[in-house]
Coordinates of C-alpha atoms in Angstrom, one line a residue:
M94 CA 1.2 8.2 -11.3
C95 CA 3.0 9.7 -8.9
T96 CA 7.0 9.0 -8.2
I97 CA 7.9 6.7 -5.4
T98 CA 10.9 7.4 -3.4
E99 CA 13.0 4.6 -1.9
I100 CA 13.9 5.2 1.3
S101 CA 15.8 1.9 2.4
R102 CA 16.3 -1.8 0.6
Q103 CA 17.8 -4.6 2.3
R104 CA 18.5 -8.4 1.3
C105 CA 16.1 -10.7 3.0
F106 CA 16.0 -14.3 2.5
G107 CA 17.1 -13.8 -1.3
G108 CA 14.7 -11.0 -1.9
W109 CA 14.5 -7.3 -1.0
Q110 CA 12.9 -5.4 1.9
L111 CA 12.0 -1.9 0.8
Y112 CA 10.8 0.8 2.6
L113 CA 9.0 3.7 0.4
K114 CA 7.1 6.8 0.5
H115 CA 5.0 9.0 -2.3
D116 CA 2.7 11.9 -2.5
S117 CA -0.7 10.4 -2.1
A118 CA -3.7 11.8 -3.9
E119 CA -6.4 9.9 -1.9
I120 CA -4.7 11.2 1.5
G121 CA -3.4 14.6 0.3
L122 CA -0.3 14.0 2.2
A123 CA 3.0 12.4 1.6
A124 CA 2.3 8.4 2.6
K125 CA 4.7 5.6 3.4
F126 CA 4.6 2.0 2.6
S127 CA 6.8 -1.3 2.7
V128 CA 7.2 -4.1 0.3
Y129 CA 9.0 -7.5 0.4
L130 CA 10.0 -8.5 -2.9
P131 CA 10.7 -12.3 -2.8
P132 CA 13.4 -14.1 -5.2
A133 CA 10.7 -15.3 -7.7
A134 CA 9.8 -11.3 -8.4
E135 CA 13.3 -11.1 -9.9
S136 CA 12.3 -13.3 -12.9
G137 CA 8.4 -12.6 -13.3
K138 CA 5.3 -11.6 -11.8
V139 CA 4.3 -12.9 -8.3
P140 CA 1.0 -12.9 -6.0
A141 CA 0.9 -10.0 -3.6
L142 CA -0.6 -9.9 -0.4
T143 CA -1.3 -6.6 1.2
Y144 CA -1.1 -6.7 5.1
L145 CA -3.0 -4.1 7.3
A146 CA -1.7 -3.4 10.7
G147 CA -3.3 -2.5 14.1
L148 CA -4.0 0.4 16.3
T149 CA -0.9 2.4 16.8
C150 CA 1.3 0.6 14.2
T151 CA 3.2 1.9 11.0
E152 CA 4.4 0.5 7.7
D153 CA 7.3 -1.2 9.1
T154 CA 5.7 -2.8 12.3
F155 CA 4.4 -6.3 10.0
M156 CA 7.6 -6.2 8.3
I157 CA 9.8 -6.3 11.2
K158 CA 7.5 -8.0 13.6
A159 CA 5.6 -10.8 11.9
G160 CA 8.5 -13.2 10.8
A161 CA 6.6 -13.4 7.4
Q162 CA 9.5 -12.9 4.9
R163 CA 11.5 -16.5 5.0
M164 CA 8.0 -18.2 4.1
A165 CA 6.9 -15.4 1.5
A166 CA 10.2 -16.0 -0.2
E167 CA 9.8 -20.0 -0.1
L168 CA 6.3 -19.5 -1.4
G169 CA 7.1 -16.5 -4.0
L170 CA 4.7 -14.1 -2.4
M171 CA 4.8 -10.2 -2.5
L172 CA 4.3 -8.8 0.7
V173 CA 2.6 -4.9 1.0
A174 CA 2.2 -2.9 4.2
P175 CA 0.7 0.7 4.4
D176 CA 0.8 2.9 7.3
T177 CA -2.2 2.8 9.4
S178 CA -3.3 6.6 9.1
P179 CA -2.2 9.8 7.5
R180 CA 0.5 11.5 9.2
G181 CA 1.2 15.4 8.9
T182 CA -2.0 17.1 9.9
D183 CA -2.6 19.2 12.9
F184 CA -6.2 18.5 13.5
P185 CA -7.5 19.4 17.2
G186 CA -7.3 16.0 19.3
Q187 CA -5.5 13.8 16.6
A188 CA -3.0 12.7 19.2
E189 CA -4.8 12.6 22.4
S190 CA -5.6 9.0 22.5
W191 CA -3.9 6.0 20.9
D192 CA -7.6 4.5 19.5
F193 CA -8.6 7.4 17.5
G194 CA -6.4 9.8 15.0
V195 CA -3.0 9.6 14.0
G196 CA -2.2 5.4 14.2
A197 CA -6.0 5.0 14.2
G198 CA -7.5 5.6 10.5
F199 CA -9.6 2.2 10.8
Y200 CA -9.3 2.0 6.8
V201 CA -12.5 4.3 6.3
D202 CA -12.9 6.9 4.2
A203 CA -14.0 9.9 6.8
T204 CA -17.0 12.1 6.0
E205 CA -16.7 14.5 9.0
A206 CA -14.8 17.4 9.4
P207 CA -11.7 17.9 9.8
W208 CA -11.0 14.1 8.8
K209 CA -12.5 13.7 5.6
Q210 CA -9.9 16.1 4.1
N211 CA -7.3 13.2 4.5
W212 CA -8.6 10.4 6.5
R213 CA -9.1 8.2 3.5
M214 CA -7.5 4.7 4.1
Y215 CA -10.1 2.6 2.6
S216 CA -9.7 4.1 -1.1
Y217 CA -6.0 4.6 -0.5
V218 CA -5.8 0.7 0.3
T219 CA -8.1 -0.6 -2.1
K220 CA -7.0 1.9 -5.1
E221 CA -4.3 4.1 -4.9
L222 CA -2.0 1.4 -3.3
P223 CA -2.9 -1.4 -5.6
A224 CA -2.4 1.0 -8.6
L225 CA 0.9 2.2 -7.4
I226 CA 2.2 -1.4 -6.7
A227 CA 0.8 -2.6 -10.2
A228 CA 2.8 0.2 -11.8
N229 CA 6.0 -0.3 -10.2
Y230 CA 6.3 -3.7 -9.2
P231 CA 6.2 -7.2 -10.9
V232 CA 2.9 -8.4 -9.2
D233 CA 0.1 -10.8 -10.9
L234 CA -2.8 -8.9 -11.2
D235 CA -5.1 -11.6 -10.9
R236 CA -3.7 -13.0 -7.8
R237 CA -3.9 -10.6 -4.8
G238 CA -5.1 -11.0 -1.4
I239 CA -5.3 -9.3 2.0
F240 CA -4.8 -9.7 5.6
G241 CA -4.4 -8.0 8.8
H242 CA -4.4 -7.8 12.3
S243 CA -6.8 -6.2 14.9
M244 CA -8.0 -2.9 13.3
G245 CA -6.1 -4.1 10.3
G246 CA -8.0 -7.3 10.5
H247 CA -11.2 -5.3 10.6
G248 CA -9.8 -3.8 7.6
A249 CA -8.9 -6.6 5.8
L250 CA -12.1 -8.2 6.0
V251 CA -14.1 -5.1 5.1
C252 CA -11.8 -4.6 1.9
G253 CA -11.9 -8.1 0.9
L254 CA -15.6 -8.5 1.5
R255 CA -16.2 -5.2 -0.8
N256 CA -13.8 -6.1 -3.2
P257 CA -13.7 -9.9 -4.0
D258 CA -12.4 -9.2 -7.6
L259 CA -9.4 -7.3 -6.4
Y260 CA -8.9 -9.5 -3.1
R261 CA -9.0 -13.1 -4.1
S262 CA -8.0 -14.1 -0.8
V263 CA -8.6 -13.0 2.7
S264 CA -7.7 -13.8 6.4
A265 CA -7.3 -12.0 9.6
F266 CA -5.7 -12.2 12.9
A267 CA -7.7 -11.0 15.9
P268 CA -9.6 -8.8 14.0
I269 CA -12.4 -6.5 15.1
S270 CA -15.2 -8.2 13.9
N271 CA -18.4 -6.1 14.6
P272 CA -16.9 -2.4 15.2
M273 CA -20.6 -1.2 15.1
N274 CA -20.8 -2.7 18.4
C275 CA -17.6 -2.3 20.3
P276 CA -15.9 0.7 22.0
W277 CA -13.0 1.2 19.7
G278 CA -15.5 1.1 16.7
E279 CA -18.0 3.1 18.1
K280 CA -15.5 5.7 19.3
A281 CA -13.9 5.8 15.5
F282 CA -17.2 5.8 13.4
T283 CA -18.6 8.4 15.4
G284 CA -15.5 10.7 14.7
Y285 CA -14.8 9.4 11.2
L286 CA -18.3 8.9 9.9
G287 CA -20.7 10.8 12.5
S288 CA -23.4 9.8 14.6
D289 CA -25.6 8.1 11.9
R290 CA -25.3 4.6 12.7
S291 CA -27.1 3.4 9.3
T292 CA -23.6 4.7 7.3
W293 CA -21.3 2.7 9.6
S294 CA -22.7 -0.7 8.1
A295 CA -20.1 -0.4 5.0
Y296 CA -17.5 -0.8 7.2
D297 CA -18.4 -3.7 9.5
A298 CA -17.4 -7.1 8.6
S299 CA -20.1 -8.9 10.1
V300 CA -22.8 -7.0 8.7
L301 CA -21.2 -7.1 5.1
M302 CA -20.6 -10.8 5.3
T303 CA -24.3 -11.0 6.5
A304 CA -25.1 -9.8 3.5
K305 CA -22.9 -11.5 0.9
A306 CA -20.3 -14.2 1.4
H307 CA -16.6 -13.6 -0.3
P308 CA -16.1 -16.3 -2.9
S309 CA -13.0 -18.0 -1.1
H310 CA -12.6 -19.7 2.2
I311 CA -11.8 -17.1 5.0
L312 CA -9.3 -17.7 7.5
V313 CA -9.4 -16.2 11.3
D314 CA -7.1 -16.9 14.2
Q315 CA -8.4 -15.7 17.7
G316 CA -6.2 -16.1 21.0
E317 CA -8.1 -17.2 23.9
A318 CA -6.1 -15.2 26.3
D319 CA -6.5 -12.1 24.1
Q320 CA -7.0 -9.2 26.4
F321 CA -9.2 -7.4 24.0
L322 CA -11.4 -10.6 23.2
A323 CA -14.5 -10.2 24.9
V324 CA -15.2 -6.3 24.9
Q325 CA -13.6 -5.3 21.5
L326 CA -13.1 -8.3 18.9
H327 CA -16.5 -10.4 18.8
P328 CA -15.4 -13.2 16.6
H329 CA -18.9 -14.8 17.1
A330 CA -20.3 -12.2 15.3
L331 CA -18.7 -13.1 12.1
E332 CA -19.5 -16.7 12.7
A333 CA -23.0 -15.9 13.1
A334 CA -22.8 -13.8 9.8
A335 CA -21.3 -16.7 8.0
K336 CA -24.1 -18.8 8.8
V337 CA -26.7 -16.6 7.4
S338 CA -24.8 -16.0 3.9
G339 CA -23.0 -19.5 3.7
Q340 CA -19.5 -17.9 3.9
K341 CA -16.9 -20.4 4.0
L342 CA -15.2 -19.1 7.2
N343 CA -12.8 -21.1 9.6
V344 CA -12.3 -19.1 13.1
R345 CA -9.7 -20.7 14.8
R346 CA -9.4 -20.3 18.6
H347 CA -6.0 -20.7 20.5
D348 CA -5.7 -21.3 24.2
G349 CA -3.1 -19.1 25.9
Y350 CA -2.4 -16.6 23.2
D351 CA -2.7 -13.1 23.4
H352 CA -3.2 -9.9 21.1
G353 CA 0.6 -9.5 20.2
Y354 CA 2.9 -10.4 17.5
Y355 CA 4.1 -13.6 19.2
F356 CA 0.8 -14.9 18.6
I357 CA 1.1 -13.6 15.0
Q358 CA 4.3 -15.3 14.3
T359 CA 3.3 -18.5 15.4
F360 CA 0.1 -18.7 12.8
M361 CA 1.7 -16.6 9.9
E362 CA 3.0 -19.4 7.8
D363 CA -1.0 -20.9 8.1
H364 CA -1.9 -17.6 6.8
L365 CA 0.6 -17.2 4.1
R366 CA -0.1 -21.1 2.9
H367 CA -3.9 -20.2 3.1
H368 CA -3.4 -17.4 0.6
K369 CA -0.8 -19.2 -1.7
K370 CA -3.4 -22.0 -1.9
I371 CA -6.2 -19.6 -3.1
L372 CA -4.1 -17.5 -5.3
G373 CA -2.1 -20.7 -6.7

């Protein structure tokens, strides 16, 4: 197991907010992530929630903006947040647009050159990062969940649906629910996975949910004033998929809320309690 370098630590609601980095075998580059250790982690193993952030974000976006630590401390939940893409490459076009390349890993394992060398965020999130956390922090391996926002909501749903034994609880804020059929997803999948759309379905939550339900109840919150709702997000596709597979799904729509972190802050407690109820 590789060595973790602690960049910083601060006291936060009786626990510790950590920022860390390591040399990632999956990504082939240095990677950063953040961890919130609740007070309960000082005396025993605790449940852990991985949060996947959205386009343009980093490992600190959630920890700074979401306001999750107070309730995580109360509920005894560890929070883990990776970066949203590899960093340190010099591939042509990697920084030309905000919805592809750096800051936009889409939580897939790329198969197209040059991205396939390093853009392996799916395996990083579902394999390397959980093993790293388990080896270094007091996590209860039987009580882990995943959630996220926008691109990260897509990632959380996909990772959860494909790995129900790893992630026993799943939720999302304004996820890209059907990326095969929206501009963000089509752009990213074409670039990372190629033009053969049959390979995309492994990373589409609506397709995955249609085929097989996750054992637990999935919570999704969506703002009705979200500027990306009509063109990019398509929560109705998730609802249709749930009807086919019998997935227990609650898509809550909220009048007046947009796509940002004030929306996420408003419903963060609900999500943390959702995970705590399932994980016990």
